[in-house]
CSV table of C-alpha atoms and ligand atoms in Angstrom, one decimal:
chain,number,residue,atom,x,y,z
A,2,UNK,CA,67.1,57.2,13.1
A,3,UNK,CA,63.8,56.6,14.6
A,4,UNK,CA,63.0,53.0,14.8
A,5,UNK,CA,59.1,51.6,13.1
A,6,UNK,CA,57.5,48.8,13.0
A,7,UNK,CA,54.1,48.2,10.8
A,8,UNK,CA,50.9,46.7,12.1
A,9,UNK,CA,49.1,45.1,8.8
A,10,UNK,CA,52.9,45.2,7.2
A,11,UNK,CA,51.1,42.4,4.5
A,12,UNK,CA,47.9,45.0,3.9
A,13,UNK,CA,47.3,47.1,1.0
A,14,UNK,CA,48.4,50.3,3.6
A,15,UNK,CA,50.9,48.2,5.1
A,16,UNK,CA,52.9,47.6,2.1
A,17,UNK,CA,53.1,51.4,0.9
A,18,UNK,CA,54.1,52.5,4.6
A,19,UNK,CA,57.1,49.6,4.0
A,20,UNK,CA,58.2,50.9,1.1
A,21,UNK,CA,57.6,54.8,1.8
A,22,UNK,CA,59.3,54.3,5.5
A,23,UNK,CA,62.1,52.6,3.2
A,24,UNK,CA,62.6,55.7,1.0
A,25,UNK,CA,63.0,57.6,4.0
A,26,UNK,CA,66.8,58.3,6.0
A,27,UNK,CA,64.6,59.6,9.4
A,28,UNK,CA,63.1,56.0,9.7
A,29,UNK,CA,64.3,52.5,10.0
A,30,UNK,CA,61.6,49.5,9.7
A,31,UNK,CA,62.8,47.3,12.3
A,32,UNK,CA,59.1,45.5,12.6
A,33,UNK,CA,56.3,44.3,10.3
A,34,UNK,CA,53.8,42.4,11.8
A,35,UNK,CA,50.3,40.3,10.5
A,36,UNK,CA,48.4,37.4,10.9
A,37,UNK,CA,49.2,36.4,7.0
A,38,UNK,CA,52.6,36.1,5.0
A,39,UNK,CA,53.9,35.6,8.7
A,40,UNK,CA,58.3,34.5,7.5
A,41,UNK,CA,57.7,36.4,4.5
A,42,UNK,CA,60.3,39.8,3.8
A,43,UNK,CA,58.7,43.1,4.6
A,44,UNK,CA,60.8,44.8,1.9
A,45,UNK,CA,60.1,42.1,-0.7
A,46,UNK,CA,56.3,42.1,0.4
A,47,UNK,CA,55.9,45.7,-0.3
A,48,UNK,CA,57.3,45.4,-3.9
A,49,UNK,CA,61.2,47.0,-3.3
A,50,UNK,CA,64.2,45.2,-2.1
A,51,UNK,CA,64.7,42.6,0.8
A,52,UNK,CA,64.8,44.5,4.1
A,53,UNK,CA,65.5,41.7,6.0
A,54,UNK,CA,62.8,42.1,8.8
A,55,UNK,CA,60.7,39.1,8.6
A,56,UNK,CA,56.5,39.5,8.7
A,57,UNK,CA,56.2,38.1,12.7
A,58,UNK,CA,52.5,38.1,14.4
A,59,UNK,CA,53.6,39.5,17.1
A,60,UNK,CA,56.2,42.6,18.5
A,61,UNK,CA,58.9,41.3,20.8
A,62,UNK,CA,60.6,44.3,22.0
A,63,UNK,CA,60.3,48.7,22.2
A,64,UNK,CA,60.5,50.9,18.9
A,65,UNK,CA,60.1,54.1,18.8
A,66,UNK,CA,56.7,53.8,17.1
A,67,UNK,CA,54.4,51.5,15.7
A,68,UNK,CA,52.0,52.3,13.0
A,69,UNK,CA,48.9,50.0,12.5
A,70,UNK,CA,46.4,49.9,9.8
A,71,UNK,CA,44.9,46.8,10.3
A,72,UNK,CA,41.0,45.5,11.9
A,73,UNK,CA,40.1,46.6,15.5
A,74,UNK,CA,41.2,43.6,16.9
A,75,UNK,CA,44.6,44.5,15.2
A,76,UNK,CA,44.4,47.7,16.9
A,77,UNK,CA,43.7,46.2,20.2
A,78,UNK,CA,46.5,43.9,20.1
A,79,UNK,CA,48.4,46.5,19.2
A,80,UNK,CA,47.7,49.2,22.2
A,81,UNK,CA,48.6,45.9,24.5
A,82,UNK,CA,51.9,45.4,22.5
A,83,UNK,CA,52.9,49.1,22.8
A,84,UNK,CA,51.9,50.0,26.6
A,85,UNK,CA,53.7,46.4,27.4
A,86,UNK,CA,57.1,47.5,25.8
A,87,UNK,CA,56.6,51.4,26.3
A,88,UNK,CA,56.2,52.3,21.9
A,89,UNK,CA,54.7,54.9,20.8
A,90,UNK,CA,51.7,54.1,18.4
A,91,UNK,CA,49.8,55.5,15.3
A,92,UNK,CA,46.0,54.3,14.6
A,93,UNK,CA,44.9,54.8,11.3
A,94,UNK,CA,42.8,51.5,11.5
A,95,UNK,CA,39.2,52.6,11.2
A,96,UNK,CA,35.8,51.2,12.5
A,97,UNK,CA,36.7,51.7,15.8
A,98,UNK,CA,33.7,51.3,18.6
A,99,UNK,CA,33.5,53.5,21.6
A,100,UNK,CA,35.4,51.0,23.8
A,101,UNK,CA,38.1,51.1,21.3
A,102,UNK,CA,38.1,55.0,22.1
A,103,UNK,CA,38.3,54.2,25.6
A,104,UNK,CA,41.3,51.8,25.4
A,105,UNK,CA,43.2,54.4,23.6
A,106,UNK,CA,42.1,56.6,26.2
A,107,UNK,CA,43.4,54.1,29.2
A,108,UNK,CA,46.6,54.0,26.9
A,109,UNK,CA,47.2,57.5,26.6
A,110,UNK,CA,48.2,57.5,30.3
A,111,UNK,CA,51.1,55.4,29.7
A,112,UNK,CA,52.4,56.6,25.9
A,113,UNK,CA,52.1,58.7,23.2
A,114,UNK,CA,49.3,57.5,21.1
A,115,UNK,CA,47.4,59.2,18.2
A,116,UNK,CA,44.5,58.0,15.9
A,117,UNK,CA,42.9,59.6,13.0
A,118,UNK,CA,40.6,58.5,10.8
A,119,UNK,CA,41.9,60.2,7.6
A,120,UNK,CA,46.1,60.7,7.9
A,121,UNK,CA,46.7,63.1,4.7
A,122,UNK,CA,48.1,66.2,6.1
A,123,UNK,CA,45.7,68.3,3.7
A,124,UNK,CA,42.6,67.2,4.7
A,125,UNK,CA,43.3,67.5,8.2
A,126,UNK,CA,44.2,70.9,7.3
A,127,UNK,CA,40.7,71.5,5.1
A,128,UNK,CA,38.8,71.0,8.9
A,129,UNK,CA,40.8,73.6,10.3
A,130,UNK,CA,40.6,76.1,7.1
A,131,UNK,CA,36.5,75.1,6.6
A,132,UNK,CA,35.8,75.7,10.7
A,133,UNK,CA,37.5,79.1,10.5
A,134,UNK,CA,36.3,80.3,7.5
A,135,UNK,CA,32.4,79.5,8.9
A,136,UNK,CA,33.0,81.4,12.2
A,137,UNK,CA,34.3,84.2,10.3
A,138,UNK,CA,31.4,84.3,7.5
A,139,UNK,CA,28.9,83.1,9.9
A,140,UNK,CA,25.2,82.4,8.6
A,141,UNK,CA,25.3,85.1,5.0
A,142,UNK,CA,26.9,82.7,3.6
A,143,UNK,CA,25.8,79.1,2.4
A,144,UNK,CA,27.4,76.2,3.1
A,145,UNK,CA,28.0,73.2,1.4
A,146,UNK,CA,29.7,70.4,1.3
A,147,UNK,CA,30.8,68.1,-2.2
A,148,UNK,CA,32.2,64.9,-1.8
A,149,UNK,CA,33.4,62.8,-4.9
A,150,UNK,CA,34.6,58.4,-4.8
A,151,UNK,CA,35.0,56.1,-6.9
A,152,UNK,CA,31.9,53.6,-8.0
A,153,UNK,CA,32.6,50.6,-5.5
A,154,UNK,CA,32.5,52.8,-2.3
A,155,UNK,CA,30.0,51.4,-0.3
A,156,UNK,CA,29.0,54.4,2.7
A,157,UNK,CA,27.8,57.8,1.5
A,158,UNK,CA,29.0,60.6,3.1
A,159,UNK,CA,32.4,59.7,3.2
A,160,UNK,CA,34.1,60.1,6.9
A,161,UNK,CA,36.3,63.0,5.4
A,162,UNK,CA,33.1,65.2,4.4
A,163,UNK,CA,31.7,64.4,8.1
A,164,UNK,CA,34.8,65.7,9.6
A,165,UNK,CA,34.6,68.6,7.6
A,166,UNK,CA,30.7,69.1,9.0
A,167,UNK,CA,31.7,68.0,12.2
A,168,UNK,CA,34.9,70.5,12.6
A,169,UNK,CA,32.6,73.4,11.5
A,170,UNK,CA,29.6,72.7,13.6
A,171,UNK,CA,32.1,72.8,16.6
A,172,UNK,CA,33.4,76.2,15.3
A,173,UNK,CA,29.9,77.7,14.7
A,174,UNK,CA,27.8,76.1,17.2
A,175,UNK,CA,25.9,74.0,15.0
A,176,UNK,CA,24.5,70.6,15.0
A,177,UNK,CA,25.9,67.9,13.0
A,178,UNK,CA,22.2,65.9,13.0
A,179,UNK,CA,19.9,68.9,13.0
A,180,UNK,CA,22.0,71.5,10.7
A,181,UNK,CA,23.2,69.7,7.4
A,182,UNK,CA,21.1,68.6,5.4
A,183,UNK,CA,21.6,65.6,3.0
A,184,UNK,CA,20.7,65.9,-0.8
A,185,UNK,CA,17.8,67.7,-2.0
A,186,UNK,CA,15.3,66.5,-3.8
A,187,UNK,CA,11.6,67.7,-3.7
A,188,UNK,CA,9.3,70.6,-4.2
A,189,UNK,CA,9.8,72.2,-0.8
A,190,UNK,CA,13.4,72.0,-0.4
A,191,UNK,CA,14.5,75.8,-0.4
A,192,UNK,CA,17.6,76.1,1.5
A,193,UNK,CA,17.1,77.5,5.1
A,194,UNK,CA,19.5,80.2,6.3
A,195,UNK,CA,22.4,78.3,8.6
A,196,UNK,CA,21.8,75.0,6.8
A,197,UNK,CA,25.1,72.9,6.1
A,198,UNK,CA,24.2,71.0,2.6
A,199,UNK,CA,26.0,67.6,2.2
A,200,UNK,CA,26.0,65.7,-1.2
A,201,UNK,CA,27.8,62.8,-2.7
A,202,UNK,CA,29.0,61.8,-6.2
A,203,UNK,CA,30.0,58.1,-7.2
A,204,UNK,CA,31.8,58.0,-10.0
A,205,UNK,CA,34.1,55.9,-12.2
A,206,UNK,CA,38.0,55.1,-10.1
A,207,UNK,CA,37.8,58.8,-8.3
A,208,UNK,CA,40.5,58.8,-5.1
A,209,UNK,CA,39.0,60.9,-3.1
A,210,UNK,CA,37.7,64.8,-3.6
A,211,UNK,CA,36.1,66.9,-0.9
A,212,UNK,CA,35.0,71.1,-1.4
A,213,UNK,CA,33.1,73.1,1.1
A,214,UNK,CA,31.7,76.2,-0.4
A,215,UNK,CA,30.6,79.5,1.1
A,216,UNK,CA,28.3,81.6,-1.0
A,217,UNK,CA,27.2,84.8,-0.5
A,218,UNK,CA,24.9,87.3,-2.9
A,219,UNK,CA,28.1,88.4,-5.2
A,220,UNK,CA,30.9,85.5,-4.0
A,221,UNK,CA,31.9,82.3,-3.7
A,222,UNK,CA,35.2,80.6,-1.6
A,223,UNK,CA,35.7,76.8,-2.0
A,224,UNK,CA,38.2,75.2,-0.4
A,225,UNK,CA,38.9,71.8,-2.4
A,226,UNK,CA,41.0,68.9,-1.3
A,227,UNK,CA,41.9,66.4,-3.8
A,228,UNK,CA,43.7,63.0,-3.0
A,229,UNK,CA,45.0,61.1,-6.1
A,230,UNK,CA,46.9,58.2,-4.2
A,231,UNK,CA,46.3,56.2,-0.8
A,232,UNK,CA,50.1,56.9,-0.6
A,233,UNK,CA,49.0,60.7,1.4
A,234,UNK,CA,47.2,58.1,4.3
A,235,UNK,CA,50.6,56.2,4.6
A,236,UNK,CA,53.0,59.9,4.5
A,237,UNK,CA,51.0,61.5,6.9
A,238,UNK,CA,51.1,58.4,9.0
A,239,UNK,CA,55.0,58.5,8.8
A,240,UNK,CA,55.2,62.1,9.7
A,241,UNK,CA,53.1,61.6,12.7
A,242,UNK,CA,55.3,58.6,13.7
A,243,UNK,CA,58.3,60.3,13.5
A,244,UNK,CA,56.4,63.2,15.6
A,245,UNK,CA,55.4,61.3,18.1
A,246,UNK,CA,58.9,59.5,18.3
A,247,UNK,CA,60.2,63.1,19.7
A,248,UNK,CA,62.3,62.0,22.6
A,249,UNK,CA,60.3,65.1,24.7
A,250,UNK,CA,56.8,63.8,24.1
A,251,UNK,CA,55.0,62.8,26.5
A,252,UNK,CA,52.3,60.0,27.0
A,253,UNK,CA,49.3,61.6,25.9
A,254,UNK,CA,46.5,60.8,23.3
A,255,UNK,CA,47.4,63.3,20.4
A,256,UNK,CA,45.6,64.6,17.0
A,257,UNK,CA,46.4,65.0,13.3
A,258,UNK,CA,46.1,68.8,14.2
A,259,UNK,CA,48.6,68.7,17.0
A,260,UNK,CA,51.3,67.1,14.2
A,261,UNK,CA,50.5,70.1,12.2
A,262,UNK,CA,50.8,72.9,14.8
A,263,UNK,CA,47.4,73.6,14.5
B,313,NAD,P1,43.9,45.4,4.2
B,313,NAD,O1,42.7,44.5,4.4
B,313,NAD,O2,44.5,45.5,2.9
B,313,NAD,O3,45.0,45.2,5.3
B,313,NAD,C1,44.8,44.9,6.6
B,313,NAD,C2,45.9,44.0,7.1
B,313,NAD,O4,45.8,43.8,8.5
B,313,NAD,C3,45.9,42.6,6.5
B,313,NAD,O5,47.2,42.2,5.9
B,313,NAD,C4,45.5,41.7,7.6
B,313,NAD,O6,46.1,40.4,7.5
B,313,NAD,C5,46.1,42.4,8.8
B,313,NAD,N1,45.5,42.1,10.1
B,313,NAD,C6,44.2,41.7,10.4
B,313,NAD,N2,44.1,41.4,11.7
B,313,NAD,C7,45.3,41.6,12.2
B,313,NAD,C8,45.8,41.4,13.5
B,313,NAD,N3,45.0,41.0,14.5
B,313,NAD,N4,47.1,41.6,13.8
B,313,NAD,C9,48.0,42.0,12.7
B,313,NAD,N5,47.5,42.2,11.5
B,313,NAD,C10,46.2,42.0,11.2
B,313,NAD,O7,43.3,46.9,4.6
B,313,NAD,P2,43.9,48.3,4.2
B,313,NAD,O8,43.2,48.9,3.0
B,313,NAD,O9,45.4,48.3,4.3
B,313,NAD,O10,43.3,49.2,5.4
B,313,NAD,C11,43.6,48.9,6.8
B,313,NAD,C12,42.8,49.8,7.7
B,313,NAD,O11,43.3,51.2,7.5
B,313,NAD,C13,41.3,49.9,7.5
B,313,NAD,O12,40.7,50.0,8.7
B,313,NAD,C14,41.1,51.1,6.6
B,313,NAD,O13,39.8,51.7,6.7
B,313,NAD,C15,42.2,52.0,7.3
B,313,NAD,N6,42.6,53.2,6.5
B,313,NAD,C16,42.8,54.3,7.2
B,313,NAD,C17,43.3,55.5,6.5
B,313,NAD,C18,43.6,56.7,7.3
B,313,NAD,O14,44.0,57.7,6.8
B,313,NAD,N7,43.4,56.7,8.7
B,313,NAD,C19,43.6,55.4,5.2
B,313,NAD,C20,43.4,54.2,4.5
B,313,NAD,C21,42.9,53.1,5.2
C-alpha cells in the first residue's frame, strides 16, 4: 500500500484525487491538508464515505507521496513539508514563477519530485507523438495546431497547445516565438513553409480538445486528444504518485514522460 496525502484535499482537484485514491487498493489516503474545512472528513468532503483522515493545515509526519494542487504558496509549503519529513511529492498546481522552478530544483536534491502542468497520460503522450511525427515529416508538411474550451476560459492558447508547440519546436529546431503563428486574419497571410499555425475555439461547456495536423499535397495526419473529465488530471496524478513512491527511486526532479517510459 503506498501511503498519500492531498495538498488542496477541500479543492475542486483535491476532492476527485480523495475519492479516485479511495477507489484504488495500491493507495491509502493517510493525509488531506488545506487552509479551509480544516476538522472536516476527507472522504465525506470529497462526496463518498467517511475516511476518517481529518482536513489538517499542515503534514506532521513522512508518506510515501504527497500530491498538491493547490496556489504557489501551497506548493511552497508543500516542497518545505516533504524535504523536512523525506515524502515524495507531485505538483500539479499551476502558475508557478521561475523561483518556484528553482525550489523544486533545490528539492530535487533531497526527493523525488515531479511537476507537470497538464497530468492526463494522453496528452503527455500527444507531445511525444506530435514532436516525432514533425522530425519525421519535417517542413512538406503543414503544421497546425487546434485547440477547443469551454466559454469561461479566460487565456488563449491553452498551456496544453503550447506544450504541444513547444515539444515540437525542440524536436525540429524551431522557435516557439518566431515559428507559430497565431490566427490568421488579413490579406497577406499565406502560410509560409516551416510555419507552426496555432488557433483557439471558445465554445459552450467544452473539456478540453487539442489536434495537431500535418498536411501534405495528397494527405493529412491529425493526432487529436480529447479530455471529457478533470478526473484524467487527478488519474495521472495518482499514477505518477504511486511511480514515484517506488522504493528504488531516487531523489530527482522527474517528468510526465519519465512515468510513461518515454
Ligand atoms: P481550487 O481553488 O478548487 O482548489 C485549491 C485548494 O487549495 C483550495 O481548497 C484552497 O483552500 C487550497 N489551498 C490554497 N492555499 C493553500 C495552502 N497554502 N495550503 C494548503 N491548501 C491551500 O482549485 P483547483 O481547480 O482544484 O486547481 C488547483 C490547482 O491545480 C490550480 O493551480 C490548477 O490550475 C491546477 N490544475 C492542474 C492540473 C494538471 O493537470 N496539472 C489540472 C487541473 C488543475
Amino acid at each position: 500500500m503506498i501511503s498519500i496525502a492531498i495538498n488542496g484535499a477541500a479543492g475542486r482537484m483535491g476532492r476527485r484525487l480523495v475519492a479516485l485514491a479511495a477507489e484504488d487498493s495500491d493507495l491509502r489516503v493517510v493525509g488531506a491538508l488545506d487552509r479551509t474545512e480544516v476538522g472536516q472528513d476527507a472522504g465525506l468532503l470529497a462526496g463518498i464515505k467517511k475516511l476518517d483522515v481529518p482536513v489538517t493545515p499542515s503534514l506532521s509526519g513522512k508518506v510515501d507521496a504527497v500530491i498538491d494542487f493547490t496556489v504557489p504558496a501551497g506548493t511552497r509549503a508543500a516542497i518545505e513539508t516533504c524535504v523536512k519529513t523525506g515524502s515524495a511529492l507531485v505538483i500539479g498546481t499551476t502558475g508557478l514563477t521561475e523561483a518556484d522552478q528553482k525550489l523544486i530544483d533545490d528539492a530535487a536534491g533531497k526527493i523525488a519530485v515531479l511537476q507537470a502542468p497538464n497530468m492526463s497520460l494522453g496528452v503527455n503522450l500527444l507531445f511525444a507523438l506530435a514532436a516525432q511525427v514533425a522530425k519525421r515529416l519535417g517542413d512538406d508538411y503543414d503544421i497546425e495546431i487546434t485547440e477547443a474550451h469551454h466559454r469561461f476560459k479566460k487565456d488563449a492558447p491553452s498551456g496544453t497547445a503550447l506544450g504541444i508547440a513547444q515539444a515540437i519546436c525542440d524536436a525540429t529546431g524551431k522557435s516557439i516565438t518566431k515559428d507559430v503563428v497565431h490566427g490568421r486574419h488579413g490579406d497577406e497571410v499565406m502560410r509560409q513553409r516551416g510555419q507552426i499555425g496555432m488557433h483557439a475555439l471558445r465554445m459552450g461547456d467544452v473539456v478540453g480538445e487539442h489536434t495537431a495536423s500535418f498536411a501534405t499535397l495528397g494527405e493529412r495526419l491529425e493526432l487529436t486528444h480529447v479530455a471529457t473529465t478533470r478526473d484524467v488530471f487527478a488519474r495521472g496524478a495518482l499514477r505518477a504518485a504511486k511511480w514515484l513512491a517506488a522504493p528504488d527511486r531516487k531523489p530527482a526532479r522527474y517528468r510526465m514522460a519519465d512515468v510513461l517510459g518515454l
